[in-house]
Amino acid sequence: MTEDSPNKQKLTTASGRPYVEHENTQSVGNRGPLLLQDFILHEKMAHFNRERIPERVVHAKGTGAYGTFKVTQDISQYTKAKIFNQIGKECKIFLRFSTVGGEKGSADSERDPRGFALRLYTEDGNWDIVGNNTPVFFVKDPKKFSDFIHTQKRDPRTNLKSPTMMWDFWSLNPESLHQVMILMSDRGTPYSYRHMDGFGSHTFSMINAANERVWVKFHFKTQQGIQNFTGPEADAMRSQDMDHAQRDLVDAIDRKEFPKWSVKIQVMTAQEAKIFRWNPFDLTKVWPHGEFPLIDVGEIELNEIPKNYFAHVEQAAFAPTNQVDGIGFSPDRMLQGRILSYPDAARHRLGVNYEQLSVNACPFITNNFHRDGAMRFDDNGNDSPNYFPNSFGDVAPDLAYKEPAQELDSSLADWYDRNHGEGDNDHYTQPGNLYRNVMNEAERKNLVNNIVTAMSGVSGPKRDQIINLQLCHWFRADIALGMAIAKGLGVDVESAVPKQHS
């Protein structure tokens, strides 16, 4: 404490040295040049120049909160994960919501999928479920991901968002139709993060104590009720409050109206996967609930806004590689690609030691042979061996955590087309069912209006080609849908309806 200010802390440099002149730089006389020796100026400006870490390429705009996960049902027949070994068991969680395509300063109410990235700090390590507010995605092979994201960003010549790029890509990739339909519905503009469902989206595996494997999908059903903006309401909110979803979450938790989600899973056996009419590992498809009903697992509650946004929300780095014993991967192509890309993105954005940051660190013991690297701010392993095997330490693999071998369908490696298998090129049945059987009349009307508005932005010499090709996809999903969109766009139906339907 300073003598004249007993209730205040000393002002210090980053190294801890107290100093006084925080606002005035040392100079030669009142109007003379500044002195190089005033290192406080250097420290302030150098740190300021580096305050912005690289923005996330996707999911740049987001918010997050801490909370708890509580087990409500026994699912030990499916998994040996320790987090599920007792009804009533709880663990700390961190949940980050985000928009996908916009920059960090974009509006929360943009028409965009929403990220739903959940971390559970379990006794067996951190478990990340990195999903969205939709059960499907635009593409099914990770090689196409960067191309897709480029179409959602800015035109390289105009530096403007381009409806032409988006619809050109979608029209040439009919596998995107299911997700595009969801995006163009009112579900593409959630009222808030609290009022939307979340999905693990990918197919994962669960392994029980008998080393039996089943395939699973994760669902997070909001207990606040689904609420969405219509297209015009979302447009209006962008001009009223660009941070509406951020403000809504913070204010709700500050009011102690803690948002909750019911955690559920779908389960598919290996035999069911072999005879399922679609590829169960295809991220553009869902598992119908009538065939694979939702099973209750637990509940998550958000009850703590981080005290510092940057330290926790901005520096959070999720990765589907963060699994725990009893939870595993699947042959889902997009999941396999994210296993590589997500940790790689975090190392680029935050540095190789990003998992030591408090929001990313496992709160329980960790042992490995990683050493050094930028920003290594723990004890760096002290004097323990940095190699394995060795004759001096006591860190060794525990064979109890070994996963059972997985039987593969083929031993032939090739560049298989993503639509190679039976049913893989059926891009229309599920979107059609969504339109006919799930949406009500008002939702269908809003969907058509949103699609017409979005497709009206297509321009350039390829405009008619792009629109007609995309219309063919809408027609194949549902004739009435295609007719309504064609009418809204003023397109001659005879030129747009495909000769044959698949």
CSV table of N, CA, C and O in Angstrom, one decimal, residues 338-451:
chain,number,residue,atom,x,y,z
A,338,ARG,N,-11.7,-32.3,-38.2
A,338,ARG,CA,-11.7,-31.3,-37.1
A,338,ARG,C,-10.7,-31.8,-36.0
A,338,ARG,O,-10.1,-30.9,-35.3
A,339,ILE,N,-10.4,-33.1,-35.9
A,339,ILE,CA,-9.4,-33.6,-35.0
A,339,ILE,C,-8.1,-32.9,-35.3
A,339,ILE,O,-7.3,-32.6,-34.4
A,340,LEU,N,-7.8,-32.7,-36.6
A,340,LEU,CA,-6.6,-32.1,-37.0
A,340,LEU,C,-6.7,-30.5,-36.9
A,340,LEU,O,-5.8,-29.9,-36.3
A,341,SER,N,-7.8,-30.0,-37.4
A,341,SER,CA,-7.8,-28.5,-37.6
A,341,SER,C,-8.0,-27.7,-36.3
A,341,SER,O,-7.4,-26.6,-36.2
A,342,TYR,N,-8.8,-28.2,-35.4
A,342,TYR,CA,-9.1,-27.4,-34.2
A,342,TYR,C,-7.8,-27.1,-33.3
A,342,TYR,O,-7.5,-26.0,-33.0
A,343,PRO,N,-7.1,-28.2,-32.9
A,343,PRO,CA,-5.9,-27.9,-32.1
A,343,PRO,C,-4.9,-27.1,-32.9
A,343,PRO,O,-4.2,-26.2,-32.3
A,344,ASP,N,-4.8,-27.3,-34.2
A,344,ASP,CA,-3.8,-26.5,-35.0
A,344,ASP,C,-4.2,-25.1,-35.0
A,344,ASP,O,-3.3,-24.2,-34.9
A,345,ALA,N,-5.5,-24.7,-35.2
A,345,ALA,CA,-5.9,-23.4,-35.1
A,345,ALA,C,-5.6,-22.7,-33.8
A,345,ALA,O,-5.2,-21.5,-33.7
A,346,ALA,N,-5.8,-23.4,-32.7
A,346,ALA,CA,-5.5,-22.9,-31.4
A,346,ALA,C,-4.0,-22.6,-31.2
A,346,ALA,O,-3.6,-21.6,-30.6
A,347,ARG,N,-3.2,-23.5,-31.7
A,347,ARG,CA,-1.7,-23.3,-31.6
A,347,ARG,C,-1.3,-22.0,-32.4
A,347,ARG,O,-0.4,-21.3,-32.0
A,348,HIS,N,-2.0,-21.8,-33.5
A,348,HIS,CA,-1.6,-20.6,-34.3
A,348,HIS,C,-2.1,-19.4,-33.6
A,348,HIS,O,-1.4,-18.4,-33.5
A,349,ARG,N,-3.3,-19.4,-33.1
A,349,ARG,CA,-4.0,-18.2,-32.5
A,349,ARG,C,-3.4,-17.9,-31.1
A,349,ARG,O,-3.2,-16.7,-30.8
A,350,LEU,N,-3.2,-18.9,-30.3
A,350,LEU,CA,-2.8,-18.6,-28.9
A,350,LEU,C,-1.4,-19.1,-28.5
A,350,LEU,O,-0.9,-18.7,-27.5
A,351,GLY,N,-0.8,-19.9,-29.3
A,351,GLY,CA,0.5,-20.4,-29.0
A,351,GLY,C,0.5,-21.9,-28.6
A,351,GLY,O,-0.6,-22.4,-28.2
A,352,VAL,N,1.6,-22.6,-28.6
A,352,VAL,CA,1.6,-24.0,-28.4
A,352,VAL,C,1.2,-24.4,-27.0
A,352,VAL,O,0.8,-25.5,-26.8
A,353,ASN,N,1.3,-23.5,-26.1
A,353,ASN,CA,1.0,-23.8,-24.7
A,353,ASN,C,-0.4,-23.3,-24.3
A,353,ASN,O,-0.7,-23.0,-23.1
A,354,TYR,N,-1.3,-23.2,-25.3
A,354,TYR,CA,-2.6,-22.7,-25.0
A,354,TYR,C,-3.4,-23.4,-24.0
A,354,TYR,O,-4.3,-22.9,-23.3
A,355,GLU,N,-3.1,-24.7,-23.8
A,355,GLU,CA,-3.8,-25.5,-22.8
A,355,GLU,C,-3.4,-25.2,-21.4
A,355,GLU,O,-4.0,-25.8,-20.4
A,356,GLN,N,-2.5,-24.4,-21.1
A,356,GLN,CA,-2.1,-23.9,-19.8
A,356,GLN,C,-3.0,-22.7,-19.3
A,356,GLN,O,-3.0,-22.4,-18.1
A,357,LEU,N,-3.6,-22.0,-20.3
A,357,LEU,CA,-4.5,-20.9,-19.9
A,357,LEU,C,-5.6,-21.4,-19.0
A,357,LEU,O,-6.1,-22.5,-19.2
A,358,SER,N,-6.0,-20.6,-18.1
A,358,SER,CA,-7.0,-21.1,-17.1
A,358,SER,C,-8.2,-21.7,-17.6
A,358,SER,O,-8.7,-22.8,-17.2
A,359,VAL,N,-8.8,-21.1,-18.7
A,359,VAL,CA,-10.0,-21.6,-19.2
A,359,VAL,C,-9.9,-22.9,-20.0
A,359,VAL,O,-10.8,-23.7,-20.1
A,360,ASN,N,-8.6,-23.2,-20.4
A,360,ASN,CA,-8.3,-24.4,-21.2
A,360,ASN,C,-7.7,-25.5,-20.3
A,360,ASN,O,-7.6,-26.6,-20.8
A,361,ALA,N,-7.2,-25.1,-19.2
A,361,ALA,CA,-6.4,-26.0,-18.4
A,361,ALA,C,-7.3,-27.1,-17.7
A,361,ALA,O,-8.4,-26.7,-17.2
A,362,CYS,N,-6.8,-28.3,-17.6
A,362,CYS,CA,-7.5,-29.3,-16.9
A,362,CYS,C,-7.3,-29.0,-15.4
A,362,CYS,O,-6.1,-28.9,-15.0
A,363,PRO,N,-8.4,-29.0,-14.6
A,363,PRO,CA,-8.2,-28.6,-13.2
A,363,PRO,C,-7.6,-29.8,-12.3
A,363,PRO,O,-7.3,-29.6,-11.2
A,364,PHE,N,-7.5,-31.0,-13.0
A,364,PHE,CA,-6.9,-32.1,-12.3
A,364,PHE,C,-5.5,-32.4,-12.8
A,364,PHE,O,-5.0,-31.7,-13.6
A,365,ILE,N,-4.9,-33.4,-12.3
A,365,ILE,CA,-3.5,-33.6,-12.6
A,365,ILE,C,-3.3,-33.9,-14.0
A,365,ILE,O,-4.1,-34.6,-14.7
A,366,THR,N,-2.2,-33.4,-14.6
A,366,THR,CA,-1.8,-33.8,-16.0
A,366,THR,C,-0.3,-34.1,-16.0
A,366,THR,O,0.5,-33.6,-15.3
A,367,ASN,N,0.0,-35.1,-16.8
A,367,ASN,CA,1.4,-35.6,-16.9
A,367,ASN,C,1.7,-35.9,-18.4
A,367,ASN,O,1.0,-36.6,-19.0
A,368,ASN,N,2.7,-35.2,-18.9
A,368,ASN,CA,3.1,-35.5,-20.3
A,368,ASN,C,4.6,-35.1,-20.4
A,368,ASN,O,5.2,-34.7,-19.4
A,369,PHE,N,5.1,-35.2,-21.6
A,369,PHE,CA,6.5,-34.9,-21.8
A,369,PHE,C,6.7,-33.6,-22.7
A,369,PHE,O,7.7,-33.4,-23.3
A,370,HIS,N,5.6,-32.8,-22.9
A,370,HIS,CA,5.7,-31.6,-23.6
A,370,HIS,C,6.6,-30.6,-22.8
A,370,HIS,O,6.4,-30.5,-21.5
A,371,ARG,N,7.5,-29.9,-23.4
A,371,ARG,CA,8.3,-28.9,-22.7
A,371,ARG,C,8.5,-27.7,-23.6
A,371,ARG,O,8.3,-27.7,-24.8
A,372,ASP,N,8.9,-26.6,-23.0
A,372,ASP,CA,9.3,-25.4,-23.6
A,372,ASP,C,8.2,-24.7,-24.5
A,372,ASP,O,7.0,-25.0,-24.3
A,373,GLY,N,8.6,-24.0,-25.5
A,373,GLY,CA,7.6,-23.3,-26.3
A,373,GLY,C,7.3,-21.9,-25.8
A,373,GLY,O,7.4,-21.6,-24.6
A,374,ALA,N,6.8,-21.0,-26.6
A,374,ALA,CA,6.4,-19.7,-26.2
A,374,ALA,C,5.4,-19.7,-25.1
A,374,ALA,O,4.4,-20.5,-25.1
A,375,MET,N,5.5,-18.8,-24.2
A,375,MET,CA,4.6,-18.5,-23.1
A,375,MET,C,4.4,-19.8,-22.2
A,375,MET,O,3.3,-20.1,-21.8
A,376,ARG,N,5.4,-20.5,-22.0
A,376,ARG,CA,5.3,-21.6,-21.0
A,376,ARG,C,5.4,-21.0,-19.6
A,376,ARG,O,6.5,-20.7,-19.1
A,377,PHE,N,4.2,-20.9,-19.0
A,377,PHE,CA,4.2,-20.1,-17.7
A,377,PHE,C,3.9,-21.0,-16.5
A,377,PHE,O,3.6,-20.5,-15.4
A,378,ASP,N,4.1,-22.3,-16.6
A,378,ASP,CA,4.1,-23.1,-15.4
A,378,ASP,C,5.6,-23.5,-15.1
A,378,ASP,O,6.5,-22.8,-15.5
A,379,ASP,N,5.8,-24.6,-14.4
A,379,ASP,CA,7.2,-24.9,-14.0
A,379,ASP,C,7.9,-25.7,-15.0
A,379,ASP,O,9.0,-26.1,-14.8
A,380,ASN,N,7.2,-25.9,-16.2
A,380,ASN,CA,7.9,-26.5,-17.4
A,380,ASN,C,8.4,-27.9,-17.0
A,380,ASN,O,9.4,-28.4,-17.6
A,381,GLY,N,7.7,-28.6,-16.1
A,381,GLY,CA,8.2,-30.0,-15.8
A,381,GLY,C,9.3,-30.1,-14.8
A,381,GLY,O,9.8,-31.2,-14.5
A,382,ASN,N,9.8,-28.9,-14.3
A,382,ASN,CA,10.9,-28.9,-13.4
A,382,ASN,C,12.0,-29.7,-13.9
A,382,ASN,O,12.4,-29.6,-15.1
A,383,ASP,N,12.6,-30.6,-13.1
A,383,ASP,CA,13.7,-31.4,-13.5
A,383,ASP,C,13.3,-32.8,-13.9
A,383,ASP,O,14.2,-33.7,-14.0
A,384,SER,N,12.0,-33.1,-14.1
A,384,SER,CA,11.6,-34.4,-14.5
A,384,SER,C,12.0,-34.7,-15.9
A,384,SER,O,12.2,-33.8,-16.7
A,385,PRO,N,12.1,-36.0,-16.3
A,385,PRO,CA,12.5,-36.3,-17.6
A,385,PRO,C,11.6,-35.8,-18.7
A,385,PRO,O,10.4,-35.7,-18.5
A,386,ASN,N,12.1,-35.3,-19.8
A,386,ASN,CA,11.3,-34.8,-20.9
A,386,ASN,C,11.3,-35.8,-22.1
A,386,ASN,O,11.1,-35.4,-23.2
A,387,TYR,N,11.5,-37.1,-21.8
A,387,TYR,CA,11.4,-38.1,-22.8
A,387,TYR,C,10.9,-39.4,-22.2
A,387,TYR,O,10.8,-39.6,-21.0
A,388,PHE,N,10.4,-40.3,-23.1
A,388,PHE,CA,9.9,-41.6,-22.6
A,388,PHE,C,10.2,-42.6,-23.7
A,388,PHE,O,10.1,-42.4,-24.9
A,389,PRO,N,10.6,-43.8,-23.3
A,389,PRO,CA,10.7,-44.3,-21.9
A,389,PRO,C,11.9,-43.7,-21.2
A,389,PRO,O,12.9,-43.3,-21.8
A,390,ASN,N,11.9,-43.7,-19.9
A,390,ASN,CA,13.1,-43.3,-19.1
A,390,ASN,C,13.2,-44.1,-17.8
A,390,ASN,O,12.2,-44.8,-17.4
A,391,SER,N,14.3,-44.0,-17.1
A,391,SER,CA,14.5,-44.8,-15.9
A,391,SER,C,14.4,-44.0,-14.7
A,391,SER,O,14.7,-44.6,-13.6
A,392,PHE,N,13.9,-42.8,-14.7
A,392,PHE,CA,14.0,-41.9,-13.6
A,392,PHE,C,12.6,-41.5,-13.1
A,392,PHE,O,12.4,-41.3,-11.9
A,393,GLY,N,11.6,-41.3,-14.0
A,393,GLY,CA,10.3,-40.8,-13.6
A,393,GLY,C,9.3,-41.9,-13.3
A,393,GLY,O,9.7,-43.1,-13.4
A,394,ASP,N,8.1,-41.5,-12.9
A,394,ASP,CA,7.1,-42.5,-12.6
A,394,ASP,C,5.8,-42.3,-13.5
A,394,ASP,O,4.8,-42.8,-13.1
A,395,VAL,N,6.0,-41.6,-14.6
A,395,VAL,CA,4.9,-41.4,-15.5
A,395,VAL,C,4.9,-42.5,-16.6
A,395,VAL,O,5.9,-42.7,-17.2
A,396,ALA,N,3.8,-43.2,-16.7
A,396,ALA,CA,3.8,-44.3,-17.7
A,396,ALA,C,2.3,-44.5,-18.1
A,396,ALA,O,1.4,-44.1,-17.4
A,397,PRO,N,2.1,-45.0,-19.3
A,397,PRO,CA,0.7,-45.3,-19.8
A,397,PRO,C,0.0,-46.3,-18.9
A,397,PRO,O,0.6,-47.2,-18.3
A,398,ASP,N,-1.3,-46.0,-18.7
A,398,ASP,CA,-2.2,-46.9,-17.9
A,398,ASP,C,-3.0,-47.7,-18.9
A,398,ASP,O,-3.9,-47.2,-19.6
A,399,LEU,N,-2.7,-49.0,-19.1
A,399,LEU,CA,-3.4,-49.8,-20.1
A,399,LEU,C,-4.9,-50.0,-19.8
A,399,LEU,O,-5.6,-50.4,-20.7
A,400,ALA,N,-5.4,-49.6,-18.6
A,400,ALA,CA,-6.8,-49.7,-18.4
A,400,ALA,C,-7.6,-48.7,-19.3
A,400,ALA,O,-8.8,-48.9,-19.4
A,401,TYR,N,-6.9,-47.7,-19.8
A,401,TYR,CA,-7.6,-46.7,-20.7
A,401,TYR,C,-7.5,-47.1,-22.2
A,401,TYR,O,-7.9,-46.3,-23.0
A,402,LYS,N,-7.0,-48.2,-22.5
A,402,LYS,CA,-6.9,-48.6,-23.9
A,402,LYS,C,-8.2,-48.9,-24.5
A,402,LYS,O,-9.0,-49.6,-23.9
A,403,GLU,N,-8.5,-48.3,-25.6
A,403,GLU,CA,-9.8,-48.5,-26.3
A,403,GLU,C,-9.8,-49.8,-27.0
A,403,GLU,O,-8.7,-50.3,-27.5
A,404,PRO,N,-10.9,-50.5,-27.2
A,404,PRO,CA,-11.0,-51.7,-28.0
A,404,PRO,C,-10.7,-51.4,-29.4
A,404,PRO,O,-10.9,-50.3,-29.9
A,405,ALA,N,-10.2,-52.4,-30.1
A,405,ALA,CA,-10.0,-52.3,-31.6
A,405,ALA,C,-11.3,-52.0,-32.3
A,405,ALA,O,-12.3,-52.5,-31.9
A,406,GLN,N,-11.2,-51.3,-33.4
A,406,GLN,CA,-12.4,-51.0,-34.2
A,406,GLN,C,-12.3,-51.7,-35.5
A,406,GLN,O,-11.3,-51.6,-36.2
A,407,GLU,N,-13.3,-52.5,-35.8
A,407,GLU,CA,-13.4,-53.2,-37.1
A,407,GLU,C,-13.7,-52.2,-38.2
A,407,GLU,O,-14.7,-51.5,-38.1
A,408,LEU,N,-12.9,-52.3,-39.3
A,408,LEU,CA,-13.1,-51.4,-40.4
A,408,LEU,C,-13.8,-52.2,-41.6
A,408,LEU,O,-13.7,-53.4,-41.7
A,409,ASP,N,-14.6,-51.5,-42.4
A,409,ASP,CA,-15.4,-52.1,-43.4
A,409,ASP,C,-14.5,-52.5,-44.6
A,409,ASP,O,-14.9,-53.3,-45.5
A,410,SER,N,-13.3,-51.9,-44.7
A,410,SER,CA,-12.5,-52.1,-45.9
A,410,SER,C,-11.1,-51.9,-45.6
A,410,SER,O,-10.7,-51.2,-44.6
A,411,SER,N,-10.2,-52.6,-46.4
A,411,SER,CA,-8.8,-52.4,-46.2
A,411,SER,C,-8.2,-51.7,-47.4
A,411,SER,O,-7.0,-51.7,-47.6
A,412,LEU,N,-9.1,-51.2,-48.3
A,412,LEU,CA,-8.6,-50.6,-49.5
A,412,LEU,C,-8.7,-49.1,-49.3
A,412,LEU,O,-9.7,-48.5,-49.1
A,413,ALA,N,-7.5,-48.4,-49.4
A,413,ALA,CA,-7.4,-47.0,-49.3
A,413,ALA,C,-7.6,-46.3,-50.7
A,413,ALA,O,-6.9,-46.7,-51.6
A,414,ASP,N,-8.4,-45.3,-50.8
A,414,ASP,CA,-8.6,-44.6,-52.0
A,414,ASP,C,-9.2,-43.3,-51.7
A,414,ASP,O,-9.6,-43.0,-50.6
A,415,TRP,N,-9.3,-42.4,-52.7
A,415,TRP,CA,-10.0,-41.1,-52.6
A,415,TRP,C,-11.5,-41.3,-53.0
A,415,TRP,O,-11.9,-40.9,-54.0
A,416,TYR,N,-12.2,-41.8,-52.0
A,416,TYR,CA,-13.6,-42.1,-52.3
A,416,TYR,C,-14.4,-40.9,-52.4
A,416,TYR,O,-14.3,-40.0,-51.5
A,417,ASP,N,-15.3,-40.8,-53.4
A,417,ASP,CA,-16.2,-39.7,-53.5
A,417,ASP,C,-17.1,-39.6,-52.2
A,417,ASP,O,-17.5,-40.7,-51.8
A,418,ARG,N,-17.3,-38.4,-51.7
A,418,ARG,CA,-18.1,-38.3,-50.5
A,418,ARG,C,-19.6,-38.8,-50.7
A,418,ARG,O,-20.3,-39.0,-49.7
A,419,ASN,N,-20.0,-39.0,-52.0
A,419,ASN,CA,-21.3,-39.5,-52.3
A,419,ASN,C,-21.2,-40.9,-52.9
A,419,ASN,O,-22.0,-41.3,-53.7
A,420,HIS,N,-20.2,-41.7,-52.4
A,420,HIS,CA,-19.9,-43.0,-53.0
A,420,HIS,C,-20.9,-44.0,-52.7
A,420,HIS,O,-21.3,-44.9,-53.5
A,421,GLY,N,-21.3,-44.1,-51.4
A,421,GLY,CA,-22.1,-45.2,-50.9
A,421,GLY,C,-23.6,-45.1,-51.2
A,421,GLY,O,-24.1,-44.0,-51.7
A,422,GLU,N,-24.3,-46.2,-51.0
A,422,GLU,CA,-25.8,-46.2,-51.2
A,422,GLU,C,-26.5,-45.2,-50.3
A,422,GLU,O,-26.2,-45.2,-49.1
A,423,GLY,N,-27.3,-44.4,-50.9
A,423,GLY,CA,-28.0,-43.4,-50.1
A,423,GLY,C,-27.2,-42.1,-49.9
A,423,GLY,O,-27.8,-41.1,-49.4
A,424,ASP,N,-25.9,-42.1,-50.2
A,424,ASP,CA,-25.1,-40.9,-49.9
A,424,ASP,C,-25.4,-39.7,-50.8
A,424,ASP,O,-25.2,-38.6,-50.4
A,425,ASN,N,-26.0,-40.0,-52.0
A,425,ASN,CA,-26.3,-38.9,-52.9
A,425,ASN,C,-27.8,-38.5,-52.7
A,425,ASN,O,-28.3,-37.7,-53.6
A,426,ASP,N,-28.5,-39.0,-51.7
A,426,ASP,CA,-29.8,-38.6,-51.4
A,426,ASP,C,-29.7,-37.3,-50.5
A,426,ASP,O,-29.7,-37.4,-49.3
A,427,HIS,N,-29.7,-36.2,-51.2
A,427,HIS,CA,-29.6,-34.9,-50.5
A,427,HIS,C,-31.0,-34.2,-50.3
A,427,HIS,O,-31.0,-33.1,-49.8
A,428,TYR,N,-32.1,-34.9,-50.7
A,428,TYR,CA,-33.4,-34.2,-50.8
A,428,TYR,C,-34.4,-34.8,-49.8
A,428,TYR,O,-35.3,-34.0,-49.4
A,429,THR,N,-34.4,-36.1,-49.4
A,429,THR,CA,-35.4,-36.6,-48.6
A,429,THR,C,-35.5,-35.9,-47.3
A,429,THR,O,-36.6,-35.5,-46.9
A,430,GLN,N,-34.4,-35.8,-46.6
A,430,GLN,CA,-34.5,-35.2,-45.2
A,430,GLN,C,-34.9,-33.7,-45.3
A,430,GLN,O,-35.7,-33.3,-44.5
A,431,PRO,N,-34.3,-32.9,-46.2
A,431,PRO,CA,-34.8,-31.5,-46.3
A,431,PRO,C,-36.3,-31.4,-46.6
A,431,PRO,O,-37.0,-30.6,-46.1
A,432,GLY,N,-36.7,-32.3,-47.5
A,432,GLY,CA,-38.2,-32.3,-47.9
A,432,GLY,C,-39.0,-32.7,-46.7
A,432,GLY,O,-40.1,-32.1,-46.5
A,433,ASN,N,-38.6,-33.7,-45.9
A,433,ASN,CA,-39.4,-34.0,-44.7
A,433,ASN,C,-39.4,-32.9,-43.7
A,433,ASN,O,-40.4,-32.7,-43.0
A,434,LEU,N,-38.3,-32.2,-43.6
A,434,LEU,CA,-38.2,-31.1,-42.7
A,434,LEU,C,-39.3,-30.0,-43.1
A,434,LEU,O,-40.0,-29.5,-42.2
A,435,TYR,N,-39.3,-29.7,-44.4
A,435,TYR,CA,-40.3,-28.7,-44.9
A,435,TYR,C,-41.7,-29.2,-44.7
A,435,TYR,O,-42.6,-28.4,-44.2
A,436,ARG,N,-42.0,-30.4,-45.1
A,436,ARG,CA,-43.4,-30.9,-45.1
A,436,ARG,C,-43.9,-31.3,-43.7
A,436,ARG,O,-45.1,-31.0,-43.4
A,437,ASN,N,-43.1,-31.9,-42.9
A,437,ASN,CA,-43.6,-32.6,-41.7
A,437,ASN,C,-43.2,-31.9,-40.4
A,437,ASN,O,-43.8,-32.2,-39.4
A,438,VAL,N,-42.2,-31.1,-40.4
A,438,VAL,CA,-41.7,-30.4,-39.2
A,438,VAL,C,-42.2,-29.0,-39.1
A,438,VAL,O,-42.6,-28.5,-38.1
A,439,MET,N,-42.0,-28.2,-40.2
A,439,MET,CA,-42.3,-26.8,-40.2
A,439,MET,C,-43.9,-26.6,-40.3
A,439,MET,O,-44.5,-27.3,-41.0
A,440,ASN,N,-44.4,-25.6,-39.5
A,440,ASN,CA,-45.8,-25.3,-39.7
A,440,ASN,C,-45.9,-24.2,-40.8
A,440,ASN,O,-44.9,-23.8,-41.5
A,441,GLU,N,-47.2,-23.8,-41.1
A,441,GLU,CA,-47.4,-23.0,-42.3
A,441,GLU,C,-46.7,-21.6,-42.2
A,441,GLU,O,-46.1,-21.2,-43.2
A,442,ALA,N,-46.7,-21.0,-41.0
A,442,ALA,CA,-46.0,-19.8,-40.8
A,442,ALA,C,-44.5,-19.9,-41.0
A,442,ALA,O,-43.8,-19.1,-41.7
A,443,GLU,N,-43.9,-21.0,-40.5
A,443,GLU,CA,-42.5,-21.3,-40.7
A,443,GLU,C,-42.1,-21.5,-42.1
A,443,GLU,O,-41.1,-21.0,-42.6
A,444,ARG,N,-43.0,-22.2,-42.9
A,444,ARG,CA,-42.7,-22.4,-44.3
A,444,ARG,C,-42.8,-21.1,-45.1
A,444,ARG,O,-42.0,-20.9,-46.0
A,445,LYS,N,-43.7,-20.3,-44.7
A,445,LYS,CA,-43.9,-19.0,-45.4
A,445,LYS,C,-42.6,-18.1,-45.1
A,445,LYS,O,-42.1,-17.5,-46.1
A,446,ASN,N,-42.2,-18.1,-43.9
A,446,ASN,CA,-41.0,-17.3,-43.6
A,446,ASN,C,-39.7,-17.9,-44.3
A,446,ASN,O,-38.9,-17.1,-44.7
A,447,LEU,N,-39.7,-19.2,-44.4
A,447,LEU,CA,-38.6,-19.9,-45.1
A,447,LEU,C,-38.5,-19.4,-46.5
A,447,LEU,O,-37.4,-19.0,-47.0
A,448,VAL,N,-39.6,-19.4,-47.2
A,448,VAL,CA,-39.7,-19.0,-48.6
A,448,VAL,C,-39.3,-17.6,-48.7
A,448,VAL,O,-38.5,-17.2,-49.6
A,449,ASN,N,-39.8,-16.7,-47.9
A,449,ASN,CA,-39.5,-15.3,-48.0
A,449,ASN,C,-38.0,-15.1,-47.7
A,449,ASN,O,-37.3,-14.2,-48.4
A,450,ASN,N,-37.4,-15.8,-46.8
A,450,ASN,CA,-36.0,-15.6,-46.5
A,450,ASN,C,-35.1,-16.1,-47.7
A,450,ASN,O,-34.1,-15.5,-48.0
A,451,ILE,N,-35.5,-17.2,-48.3
A,451,ILE,CA,-34.8,-17.8,-49.4
A,451,ILE,C,-34.8,-16.8,-50.6
A,451,ILE,O,-33.8,-16.5,-51.3
